[in-house]
Amino acid sequence: MDNTSILRHSWTRTEKILFRFFAVFFLANIFPWTMLGNLFDSLVYWTGRVVLHIPYKIEAKPNGSGDTTYNYVEEFFIIVLSFASCIVWSIADGKRKSYNRGYYWVLVIVRYYLAFALMEYGFAKIFKSQFPAPGVSRLLQPYGSSSPMGLAWTFLGYSDAYNYFMGFFEGIGGLLLLFRRTRLFGACIATTVVTNIVMINFCYDVPVKLFSTSLLLMSLFIIAADGGRFLNFFIFNKPVAPAASVSIFRTRKWNIAHKAVKAIFITAFLALSIYDNIDMIGNGETDKTPMAGAYDVQTFICNNDTLAAVVTDSVRWRRIIIGDDYASVRKMNDSTAWYKFKADTVHHTLEMTSDKQFTINMSYNKTDSNTYTMTGSYHGATLYAVIKRIDDKSFLLTNRGFHWINEYPFNR
């Protein structure tokens, strides 16, 4: 639809049908269905079981992954709802000549939703809360054993400057969407940025495919509001008239009040987003386990028997990686065991619990700034180990740095 359609007295049949469908589609994608609780859950489960004949029980609800079976069934429901609503709406309101006011408000809701989503992601990159720098455990992980998403997170998290670059354009695109005069420019930036996000999500198996695709459709929907002007400027090389200016309210008093409320709302959102990201970074630093890091196991004594570092040994530890609440033990034969980790820094004890509810209880002592001794029981045997912290700056990825001049490619 051309922007001037907002002021036109009569729309074409195609324009009215498209508006009815996309109005319901976008509003349904924005609506927080979780507010309906078990009622909506039951509808999703019924749709998956009866309508789509999904051969397994839907158990995982939306979580860190936005591409669960639940999410796909939910999106199927929204699409069916949009088609059905469009048909009923067209029959019941077929004689209406235009949807000028309704189109205006749908466009406002969509661009505000898209704008806040982009700014939120932009701040997450600027403050490095979405893509943190790769830790020692990631640096020690072979390329081949990382997932496609893990590889993408390592690539994106490595460079602070690239995060600032991505965050700036996501944020500025979102900010421009909030104002009618700059919404087309903002939508063009948003489309470029979100297309790249969509490609990363699909090509690196990042489970945000549905959500990022919906954001891309919203960007295109906003561009379509100025579709005629956009095509004339970029494609047909024709003169473009200024966008039509529409006053929301008829009185000056209400227009001023609207601008004041809008300014307060935007300022509050920006302040809250900045606070949340700073708080997230602060909590991540303060909650960090003092022993967090990666360690080489220099000495490993089991039942008073010192085990040599033989690569086929399935008992001797080669390396231990300790996180905030987890630990992983890589043995000499490269098998890895994962544990829930809990340290008592007052009594210098630690507890490692496996998925099989097997618990390793040990005491530890710090012998120097990088070395610990660990004593305890391990699968019914006594254990003594000396572990030494691995310097995270000892890796080529972290110490290579940036070079203006490269006489030869340094591709290792």
JSON list of N, CA and C in Angstrom, two decimals, residues 77-144:
[
{"chain": "A", "resi": 77, "resn": "PHE", "atom": "N", "xyz": [-1.41, -21.88, 14.37]},
{"chain": "A", "resi": 77, "resn": "PHE", "atom": "CA", "xyz": [-2.69, -21.40, 14.88]},
{"chain": "A", "resi": 77, "resn": "PHE", "atom": "C", "xyz": [-2.91, -19.94, 14.50]},
{"chain": "A", "resi": 78, "resn": "ILE", "atom": "N", "xyz": [-1.86, -19.11, 14.61]},
{"chain": "A", "resi": 78, "resn": "ILE", "atom": "CA", "xyz": [-1.99, -17.68, 14.29]},
{"chain": "A", "resi": 78, "resn": "ILE", "atom": "C", "xyz": [-2.29, -17.49, 12.80]},
{"chain": "A", "resi": 79, "resn": "ILE", "atom": "N", "xyz": [-1.63, -18.26, 11.95]},
{"chain": "A", "resi": 79, "resn": "ILE", "atom": "CA", "xyz": [-1.87, -18.14, 10.50]},
{"chain": "A", "resi": 79, "resn": "ILE", "atom": "C", "xyz": [-3.30, -18.54, 10.16]},
{"chain": "A", "resi": 80, "resn": "VAL", "atom": "N", "xyz": [-3.78, -19.65, 10.74]},
{"chain": "A", "resi": 80, "resn": "VAL", "atom": "CA", "xyz": [-5.16, -20.08, 10.50]},
{"chain": "A", "resi": 80, "resn": "VAL", "atom": "C", "xyz": [-6.13, -19.03, 11.02]},
{"chain": "A", "resi": 81, "resn": "LEU", "atom": "N", "xyz": [-5.85, -18.50, 12.21]},
{"chain": "A", "resi": 81, "resn": "LEU", "atom": "CA", "xyz": [-6.69, -17.46, 12.79]},
{"chain": "A", "resi": 81, "resn": "LEU", "atom": "C", "xyz": [-6.74, -16.23, 11.88]},
{"chain": "A", "resi": 82, "resn": "SER", "atom": "N", "xyz": [-5.60, -15.88, 11.29]},
{"chain": "A", "resi": 82, "resn": "SER", "atom": "CA", "xyz": [-5.54, -14.71, 10.41]},
{"chain": "A", "resi": 82, "resn": "SER", "atom": "C", "xyz": [-6.38, -14.91, 9.16]},
{"chain": "A", "resi": 83, "resn": "PHE", "atom": "N", "xyz": [-6.26, -16.10, 8.55]},
{"chain": "A", "resi": 83, "resn": "PHE", "atom": "CA", "xyz": [-7.06, -16.39, 7.36]},
{"chain": "A", "resi": 83, "resn": "PHE", "atom": "C", "xyz": [-8.56, -16.39, 7.69]},
{"chain": "A", "resi": 84, "resn": "ALA", "atom": "N", "xyz": [-8.91, -17.08, 8.78]},
{"chain": "A", "resi": 84, "resn": "ALA", "atom": "CA", "xyz": [-10.33, -17.18, 9.15]},
{"chain": "A", "resi": 84, "resn": "ALA", "atom": "C", "xyz": [-10.89, -15.80, 9.49]},
{"chain": "A", "resi": 85, "resn": "SER", "atom": "N", "xyz": [-10.14, -15.01, 10.22]},
{"chain": "A", "resi": 85, "resn": "SER", "atom": "CA", "xyz": [-10.60, -13.67, 10.58]},
{"chain": "A", "resi": 85, "resn": "SER", "atom": "C", "xyz": [-10.76, -12.79, 9.35]},
{"chain": "A", "resi": 86, "resn": "CYS", "atom": "N", "xyz": [-9.84, -12.94, 8.41]},
{"chain": "A", "resi": 86, "resn": "CYS", "atom": "CA", "xyz": [-9.90, -12.15, 7.18]},
{"chain": "A", "resi": 86, "resn": "CYS", "atom": "C", "xyz": [-11.17, -12.48, 6.40]},
{"chain": "A", "resi": 87, "resn": "ILE", "atom": "N", "xyz": [-11.52, -13.77, 6.33]},
{"chain": "A", "resi": 87, "resn": "ILE", "atom": "CA", "xyz": [-12.72, -14.18, 5.59]},
{"chain": "A", "resi": 87, "resn": "ILE", "atom": "C", "xyz": [-13.98, -13.63, 6.26]},
{"chain": "A", "resi": 88, "resn": "VAL", "atom": "N", "xyz": [-14.07, -13.85, 7.59]},
{"chain": "A", "resi": 88, "resn": "VAL", "atom": "CA", "xyz": [-15.25, -13.38, 8.33]},
{"chain": "A", "resi": 88, "resn": "VAL", "atom": "C", "xyz": [-15.35, -11.87, 8.27]},
{"chain": "A", "resi": 89, "resn": "TRP", "atom": "N", "xyz": [-14.24, -11.20, 8.46]},
{"chain": "A", "resi": 89, "resn": "TRP", "atom": "CA", "xyz": [-14.20, -9.72, 8.44]},
{"chain": "A", "resi": 89, "resn": "TRP", "atom": "C", "xyz": [-14.61, -9.20, 7.07]},
{"chain": "A", "resi": 90, "resn": "SER", "atom": "N", "xyz": [-14.15, -9.85, 6.00]},
{"chain": "A", "resi": 90, "resn": "SER", "atom": "CA", "xyz": [-14.49, -9.40, 4.64]},
{"chain": "A", "resi": 90, "resn": "SER", "atom": "C", "xyz": [-15.98, -9.56, 4.36]},
{"chain": "A", "resi": 91, "resn": "ILE", "atom": "N", "xyz": [-16.57, -10.63, 4.88]},
{"chain": "A", "resi": 91, "resn": "ILE", "atom": "CA", "xyz": [-18.01, -10.84, 4.68]},
{"chain": "A", "resi": 91, "resn": "ILE", "atom": "C", "xyz": [-18.82, -9.83, 5.49]},
{"chain": "A", "resi": 92, "resn": "ALA", "atom": "N", "xyz": [-18.43, -9.64, 6.74]},
{"chain": "A", "resi": 92, "resn": "ALA", "atom": "CA", "xyz": [-19.19, -8.78, 7.64]},
{"chain": "A", "resi": 92, "resn": "ALA", "atom": "C", "xyz": [-19.00, -7.30, 7.34]},
{"chain": "A", "resi": 93, "resn": "ASP", "atom": "N", "xyz": [-17.85, -6.93, 6.77]},
{"chain": "A", "resi": 93, "resn": "ASP", "atom": "CA", "xyz": [-17.55, -5.51, 6.59]},
{"chain": "A", "resi": 93, "resn": "ASP", "atom": "C", "xyz": [-17.11, -5.23, 5.16]},
{"chain": "A", "resi": 94, "resn": "GLY", "atom": "N", "xyz": [-17.71, -5.95, 4.22]},
{"chain": "A", "resi": 94, "resn": "GLY", "atom": "CA", "xyz": [-17.28, -5.86, 2.84]},
{"chain": "A", "resi": 94, "resn": "GLY", "atom": "C", "xyz": [-17.56, -4.53, 2.16]},
{"chain": "A", "resi": 95, "resn": "LYS", "atom": "N", "xyz": [-18.49, -3.75, 2.67]},
{"chain": "A", "resi": 95, "resn": "LYS", "atom": "CA", "xyz": [-18.87, -2.50, 2.00]},
{"chain": "A", "resi": 95, "resn": "LYS", "atom": "C", "xyz": [-18.04, -1.31, 2.45]},
{"chain": "A", "resi": 96, "resn": "ARG", "atom": "N", "xyz": [-17.20, -1.51, 3.47]},
{"chain": "A", "resi": 96, "resn": "ARG", "atom": "CA", "xyz": [-16.39, -0.37, 3.94]},
{"chain": "A", "resi": 96, "resn": "ARG", "atom": "C", "xyz": [-15.43, 0.06, 2.83]},
{"chain": "A", "resi": 97, "resn": "LYS", "atom": "N", "xyz": [-15.28, 1.34, 2.64]},
{"chain": "A", "resi": 97, "resn": "LYS", "atom": "CA", "xyz": [-14.47, 1.86, 1.55]},
{"chain": "A", "resi": 97, "resn": "LYS", "atom": "C", "xyz": [-12.98, 1.93, 1.89]},
{"chain": "A", "resi": 98, "resn": "SER", "atom": "N", "xyz": [-12.66, 2.11, 3.17]},
{"chain": "A", "resi": 98, "resn": "SER", "atom": "CA", "xyz": [-11.24, 2.22, 3.55]},
{"chain": "A", "resi": 98, "resn": "SER", "atom": "C", "xyz": [-11.07, 1.90, 5.03]},
{"chain": "A", "resi": 99, "resn": "TYR", "atom": "N", "xyz": [-9.80, 1.68, 5.40]},
{"chain": "A", "resi": 99, "resn": "TYR", "atom": "CA", "xyz": [-9.43, 1.45, 6.81]},
{"chain": "A", "resi": 99, "resn": "TYR", "atom": "C", "xyz": [-8.31, 2.41, 7.20]},
{"chain": "A", "resi": 100, "resn": "ASN", "atom": "N", "xyz": [-8.51, 3.66, 6.88]},
{"chain": "A", "resi": 100, "resn": "ASN", "atom": "CA", "xyz": [-7.45, 4.65, 7.11]},
{"chain": "A", "resi": 100, "resn": "ASN", "atom": "C", "xyz": [-7.00, 4.69, 8.57]},
{"chain": "A", "resi": 101, "resn": "ARG", "atom": "N", "xyz": [-7.95, 4.87, 9.48]},
{"chain": "A", "resi": 101, "resn": "ARG", "atom": "CA", "xyz": [-7.58, 4.98, 10.91]},
{"chain": "A", "resi": 101, "resn": "ARG", "atom": "C", "xyz": [-7.06, 3.65, 11.46]},
{"chain": "A", "resi": 102, "resn": "GLY", "atom": "N", "xyz": [-7.71, 2.55, 11.12]},
{"chain": "A", "resi": 102, "resn": "GLY", "atom": "CA", "xyz": [-7.25, 1.25, 11.59]},
{"chain": "A", "resi": 102, "resn": "GLY", "atom": "C", "xyz": [-5.85, 0.94, 11.09]},
{"chain": "A", "resi": 103, "resn": "TYR", "atom": "N", "xyz": [-5.58, 1.24, 9.82]},
{"chain": "A", "resi": 103, "resn": "TYR", "atom": "CA", "xyz": [-4.26, 1.02, 9.23]},
{"chain": "A", "resi": 103, "resn": "TYR", "atom": "C", "xyz": [-3.21, 1.84, 9.97]},
{"chain": "A", "resi": 104, "resn": "TYR", "atom": "N", "xyz": [-3.57, 3.07, 10.29]},
{"chain": "A", "resi": 104, "resn": "TYR", "atom": "CA", "xyz": [-2.63, 3.94, 11.00]},
{"chain": "A", "resi": 104, "resn": "TYR", "atom": "C", "xyz": [-2.23, 3.32, 12.34]},
{"chain": "A", "resi": 105, "resn": "TRP", "atom": "N", "xyz": [-3.21, 2.86, 13.12]},
{"chain": "A", "resi": 105, "resn": "TRP", "atom": "CA", "xyz": [-2.90, 2.34, 14.46]},
{"chain": "A", "resi": 105, "resn": "TRP", "atom": "C", "xyz": [-2.20, 0.99, 14.42]},
{"chain": "A", "resi": 106, "resn": "VAL", "atom": "N", "xyz": [-2.54, 0.14, 13.46]},
{"chain": "A", "resi": 106, "resn": "VAL", "atom": "CA", "xyz": [-1.82, -1.12, 13.31]},
{"chain": "A", "resi": 106, "resn": "VAL", "atom": "C", "xyz": [-0.35, -0.84, 12.98]},
{"chain": "A", "resi": 107, "resn": "LEU", "atom": "N", "xyz": [-0.14, 0.14, 12.09]},
{"chain": "A", "resi": 107, "resn": "LEU", "atom": "CA", "xyz": [1.22, 0.50, 11.73]},
{"chain": "A", "resi": 107, "resn": "LEU", "atom": "C", "xyz": [1.99, 1.04, 12.93]},
{"chain": "A", "resi": 108, "resn": "VAL", "atom": "N", "xyz": [1.33, 1.81, 13.76]},
{"chain": "A", "resi": 108, "resn": "VAL", "atom": "CA", "xyz": [1.97, 2.34, 14.96]},
{"chain": "A", "resi": 108, "resn": "VAL", "atom": "C", "xyz": [2.39, 1.20, 15.90]},
{"chain": "A", "resi": 109, "resn": "ILE", "atom": "N", "xyz": [1.48, 0.27, 16.14]},
{"chain": "A", "resi": 109, "resn": "ILE", "atom": "CA", "xyz": [1.77, -0.85, 17.05]},
{"chain": "A", "resi": 109, "resn": "ILE", "atom": "C", "xyz": [2.92, -1.70, 16.52]},
{"chain": "A", "resi": 110, "resn": "VAL", "atom": "N", "xyz": [2.89, -1.99, 15.22]},
{"chain": "A", "resi": 110, "resn": "VAL", "atom": "CA", "xyz": [3.93, -2.83, 14.62]},
{"chain": "A", "resi": 110, "resn": "VAL", "atom": "C", "xyz": [5.29, -2.16, 14.69]},
{"chain": "A", "resi": 111, "resn": "ARG", "atom": "N", "xyz": [5.35, -0.86, 14.33]},
{"chain": "A", "resi": 111, "resn": "ARG", "atom": "CA", "xyz": [6.67, -0.22, 14.32]},
{"chain": "A", "resi": 111, "resn": "ARG", "atom": "C", "xyz": [7.20, 0.03, 15.73]},
{"chain": "A", "resi": 112, "resn": "TYR", "atom": "N", "xyz": [6.33, 0.25, 16.69]},
{"chain": "A", "resi": 112, "resn": "TYR", "atom": "CA", "xyz": [6.80, 0.39, 18.08]},
{"chain": "A", "resi": 112, "resn": "TYR", "atom": "C", "xyz": [7.32, -0.95, 18.60]},
{"chain": "A", "resi": 113, "resn": "TYR", "atom": "N", "xyz": [6.60, -2.01, 18.30]},
{"chain": "A", "resi": 113, "resn": "TYR", "atom": "CA", "xyz": [7.04, -3.34, 18.74]},
{"chain": "A", "resi": 113, "resn": "TYR", "atom": "C", "xyz": [8.39, -3.69, 18.13]},
{"chain": "A", "resi": 114, "resn": "LEU", "atom": "N", "xyz": [8.51, -3.46, 16.81]},
{"chain": "A", "resi": 114, "resn": "LEU", "atom": "CA", "xyz": [9.78, -3.73, 16.12]},
{"chain": "A", "resi": 114, "resn": "LEU", "atom": "C", "xyz": [10.88, -2.84, 16.65]},
{"chain": "A", "resi": 115, "resn": "ALA", "atom": "N", "xyz": [10.57, -1.58, 16.89]},
{"chain": "A", "resi": 115, "resn": "ALA", "atom": "CA", "xyz": [11.57, -0.63, 17.37]},
{"chain": "A", "resi": 115, "resn": "ALA", "atom": "C", "xyz": [12.12, -1.05, 18.72]},
{"chain": "A", "resi": 116, "resn": "PHE", "atom": "N", "xyz": [11.25, -1.41, 19.64]},
{"chain": "A", "resi": 116, "resn": "PHE", "atom": "CA", "xyz": [11.73, -1.80, 20.98]},
{"chain": "A", "resi": 116, "resn": "PHE", "atom": "C", "xyz": [12.49, -3.12, 20.94]},
{"chain": "A", "resi": 117, "resn": "ALA", "atom": "N", "xyz": [12.07, -4.03, 20.08]},
{"chain": "A", "resi": 117, "resn": "ALA", "atom": "CA", "xyz": [12.80, -5.30, 19.94]},
{"chain": "A", "resi": 117, "resn": "ALA", "atom": "C", "xyz": [14.21, -5.04, 19.42]},
{"chain": "A", "resi": 118, "resn": "LEU", "atom": "N", "xyz": [14.34, -4.18, 18.41]},
{"chain": "A", "resi": 118, "resn": "LEU", "atom": "CA", "xyz": [15.66, -3.88, 17.84]},
{"chain": "A", "resi": 118, "resn": "LEU", "atom": "C", "xyz": [16.53, -3.14, 18.85]},
{"chain": "A", "resi": 119, "resn": "MET", "atom": "N", "xyz": [15.97, -2.18, 19.57]},
{"chain": "A", "resi": 119, "resn": "MET", "atom": "CA", "xyz": [16.78, -1.45, 20.54]},
{"chain": "A", "resi": 119, "resn": "MET", "atom": "C", "xyz": [17.22, -2.35, 21.70]},
{"chain": "A", "resi": 120, "resn": "GLU", "atom": "N", "xyz": [16.35, -3.26, 22.09]},
{"chain": "A", "resi": 120, "resn": "GLU", "atom": "CA", "xyz": [16.71, -4.19, 23.16]},
{"chain": "A", "resi": 120, "resn": "GLU", "atom": "C", "xyz": [17.87, -5.08, 22.72]},
{"chain": "A", "resi": 121, "resn": "TYR", "atom": "N", "xyz": [17.81, -5.60, 21.50]},
{"chain": "A", "resi": 121, "resn": "TYR", "atom": "CA", "xyz": [18.92, -6.41, 20.98]},
{"chain": "A", "resi": 121, "resn": "TYR", "atom": "C", "xyz": [20.16, -5.55, 20.78]},
{"chain": "A", "resi": 122, "resn": "GLY", "atom": "N", "xyz": [19.96, -4.30, 20.36]},
{"chain": "A", "resi": 122, "resn": "GLY", "atom": "CA", "xyz": [21.10, -3.42, 20.17]},
{"chain": "A", "resi": 122, "resn": "GLY", "atom": "C", "xyz": [21.86, -3.17, 21.46]},
{"chain": "A", "resi": 123, "resn": "PHE", "atom": "N", "xyz": [21.14, -2.89, 22.54]},
{"chain": "A", "resi": 123, "resn": "PHE", "atom": "CA", "xyz": [21.79, -2.68, 23.84]},
{"chain": "A", "resi": 123, "resn": "PHE", "atom": "C", "xyz": [22.50, -3.95, 24.31]},
{"chain": "A", "resi": 124, "resn": "ALA", "atom": "N", "xyz": [21.89, -5.11, 24.03]},
{"chain": "A", "resi": 124, "resn": "ALA", "atom": "CA", "xyz": [22.51, -6.38, 24.44]},
{"chain": "A", "resi": 124, "resn": "ALA", "atom": "C", "xyz": [23.85, -6.60, 23.76]},
{"chain": "A", "resi": 125, "resn": "LYS", "atom": "N", "xyz": [24.01, -6.06, 22.56]},
{"chain": "A", "resi": 125, "resn": "LYS", "atom": "CA", "xyz": [25.30, -6.18, 21.86]},
{"chain": "A", "resi": 125, "resn": "LYS", "atom": "C", "xyz": [26.27, -5.12, 22.32]},
{"chain": "A", "resi": 126, "resn": "ILE", "atom": "N", "xyz": [25.78, -3.90, 22.52]},
{"chain": "A", "resi": 126, "resn": "ILE", "atom": "CA", "xyz": [26.67, -2.83, 22.97]},
{"chain": "A", "resi": 126, "resn": "ILE", "atom": "C", "xyz": [27.25, -3.13, 24.35]},
{"chain": "A", "resi": 127, "resn": "PHE", "atom": "N", "xyz": [26.43, -3.73, 25.23]},
{"chain": "A", "resi": 127, "resn": "PHE", "atom": "CA", "xyz": [26.90, -4.08, 26.57]},
{"chain": "A", "resi": 127, "resn": "PHE", "atom": "C", "xyz": [27.47, -5.50, 26.64]},
{"chain": "A", "resi": 128, "resn": "LYS", "atom": "N", "xyz": [27.53, -6.18, 25.49]},
{"chain": "A", "resi": 128, "resn": "LYS", "atom": "CA", "xyz": [28.13, -7.52, 25.40]},
{"chain": "A", "resi": 128, "resn": "LYS", "atom": "C", "xyz": [27.45, -8.53, 26.31]},
{"chain": "A", "resi": 129, "resn": "SER", "atom": "N", "xyz": [26.16, -8.41, 26.51]},
{"chain": "A", "resi": 129, "resn": "SER", "atom": "CA", "xyz": [25.44, -9.39, 27.31]},
{"chain": "A", "resi": 129, "resn": "SER", "atom": "C", "xyz": [24.87, -10.51, 26.46]},
{"chain": "A", "resi": 130, "resn": "GLN", "atom": "N", "xyz": [24.74, -10.28, 25.14]},
{"chain": "A", "resi": 130, "resn": "GLN", "atom": "CA", "xyz": [24.24, -11.35, 24.26]},
{"chain": "A", "resi": 130, "resn": "GLN", "atom": "C", "xyz": [25.38, -12.22, 23.74]},
{"chain": "A", "resi": 131, "resn": "PHE", "atom": "N", "xyz": [26.46, -11.61, 23.31]},
{"chain": "A", "resi": 131, "resn": "PHE", "atom": "CA", "xyz": [27.60, -12.34, 22.77]},
{"chain": "A", "resi": 131, "resn": "PHE", "atom": "C", "xyz": [28.84, -12.04, 23.62]},
{"chain": "A", "resi": 132, "resn": "PRO", "atom": "N", "xyz": [29.00, -12.70, 24.75]},
{"chain": "A", "resi": 132, "resn": "PRO", "atom": "CA", "xyz": [30.19, -12.45, 25.58]},
{"chain": "A", "resi": 132, "resn": "PRO", "atom": "C", "xyz": [31.44, -13.00, 24.89]},
{"chain": "A", "resi": 133, "resn": "ALA", "atom": "N", "xyz": [32.58, -12.49, 25.30]},
{"chain": "A", "resi": 133, "resn": "ALA", "atom": "CA", "xyz": [33.84, -12.99, 24.75]},
{"chain": "A", "resi": 133, "resn": "ALA", "atom": "C", "xyz": [33.98, -14.47, 25.06]},
{"chain": "A", "resi": 134, "resn": "PRO", "atom": "N", "xyz": [34.51, -15.26, 24.13]},
{"chain": "A", "resi": 134, "resn": "PRO", "atom": "CA", "xyz": [34.65, -16.70, 24.37]},
{"chain": "A", "resi": 134, "resn": "PRO", "atom": "C", "xyz": [35.51, -16.98, 25.60]},
{"chain": "A", "resi": 135, "resn": "GLY", "atom": "N", "xyz": [34.98, -17.79, 26.51]},
{"chain": "A", "resi": 135, "resn": "GLY", "atom": "CA", "xyz": [35.72, -18.15, 27.71]},
{"chain": "A", "resi": 135, "resn": "GLY", "atom": "C", "xyz": [36.73, -19.24, 27.43]},
{"chain": "A", "resi": 136, "resn": "VAL", "atom": "N", "xyz": [37.47, -19.60, 28.46]},
{"chain": "A", "resi": 136, "resn": "VAL", "atom": "CA", "xyz": [38.53, -20.59, 28.29]},
{"chain": "A", "resi": 136, "resn": "VAL", "atom": "C", "xyz": [37.97, -21.94, 27.86]},
{"chain": "A", "resi": 137, "resn": "SER", "atom": "N", "xyz": [36.80, -22.31, 28.39]},
{"chain": "A", "resi": 137, "resn": "SER", "atom": "CA", "xyz": [36.21, -23.59, 28.00]},
{"chain": "A", "resi": 137, "resn": "SER", "atom": "C", "xyz": [35.91, -23.63, 26.52]},
{"chain": "A", "resi": 138, "resn": "ARG", "atom": "N", "xyz": [35.44, -22.51, 25.97]},
{"chain": "A", "resi": 138, "resn": "ARG", "atom": "CA", "xyz": [35.17, -22.44, 24.53]},
{"chain": "A", "resi": 138, "resn": "ARG", "atom": "C", "xyz": [36.48, -22.43, 23.74]},
{"chain": "A", "resi": 139, "resn": "LEU", "atom": "N", "xyz": [37.49, -21.73, 24.25]},
{"chain": "A", "resi": 139, "resn": "LEU", "atom": "CA", "xyz": [38.77, -21.66, 23.56]},
{"chain": "A", "resi": 139, "resn": "LEU", "atom": "C", "xyz": [39.46, -23.02, 23.51]},
{"chain": "A", "resi": 140, "resn": "LEU", "atom": "N", "xyz": [39.19, -23.86, 24.49]},
{"chain": "A", "resi": 140, "resn": "LEU", "atom": "CA", "xyz": [39.79, -25.19, 24.52]},
{"chain": "A", "resi": 140, "resn": "LEU", "atom": "C", "xyz": [39.01, -26.21, 23.69]},
{"chain": "A", "resi": 141, "resn": "GLN", "atom": "N", "xyz": [37.81, -25.83, 23.27]},
{"chain": "A", "resi": 141, "resn": "GLN", "atom": "CA", "xyz": [36.95, -26.76, 22.55]},
{"chain": "A", "resi": 141, "resn": "GLN", "atom": "C", "xyz": [37.38, -26.86, 21.08]},
{"chain": "A", "resi": 142, "resn": "PRO", "atom": "N", "xyz": [37.57, -28.05, 20.55]},
{"chain": "A", "resi": 142, "resn": "PRO", "atom": "CA", "xyz": [37.91, -28.19, 19.13]},
{"chain": "A", "resi": 142, "resn": "PRO", "atom": "C", "xyz": [36.78, -27.67, 18.26]},
{"chain": "A", "resi": 143, "resn": "TYR", "atom": "N", "xyz": [37.13, -27.10, 17.11]},
{"chain": "A", "resi": 143, "resn": "TYR", "atom": "CA", "xyz": [36.12, -26.61, 16.18]},
{"chain": "A", "resi": 143, "resn": "TYR", "atom": "C", "xyz": [35.08, -27.67, 15.89]},
{"chain": "A", "resi": 144, "resn": "GLY", "atom": "N", "xyz": [35.55, -28.88, 15.64]},
{"chain": "A", "resi": 144, "resn": "GLY", "atom": "CA", "xyz": [34.65, -29.95, 15.20]},
{"chain": "A", "resi": 144, "resn": "GLY", "atom": "C", "xyz": [33.65, -30.38, 16.24]}
]
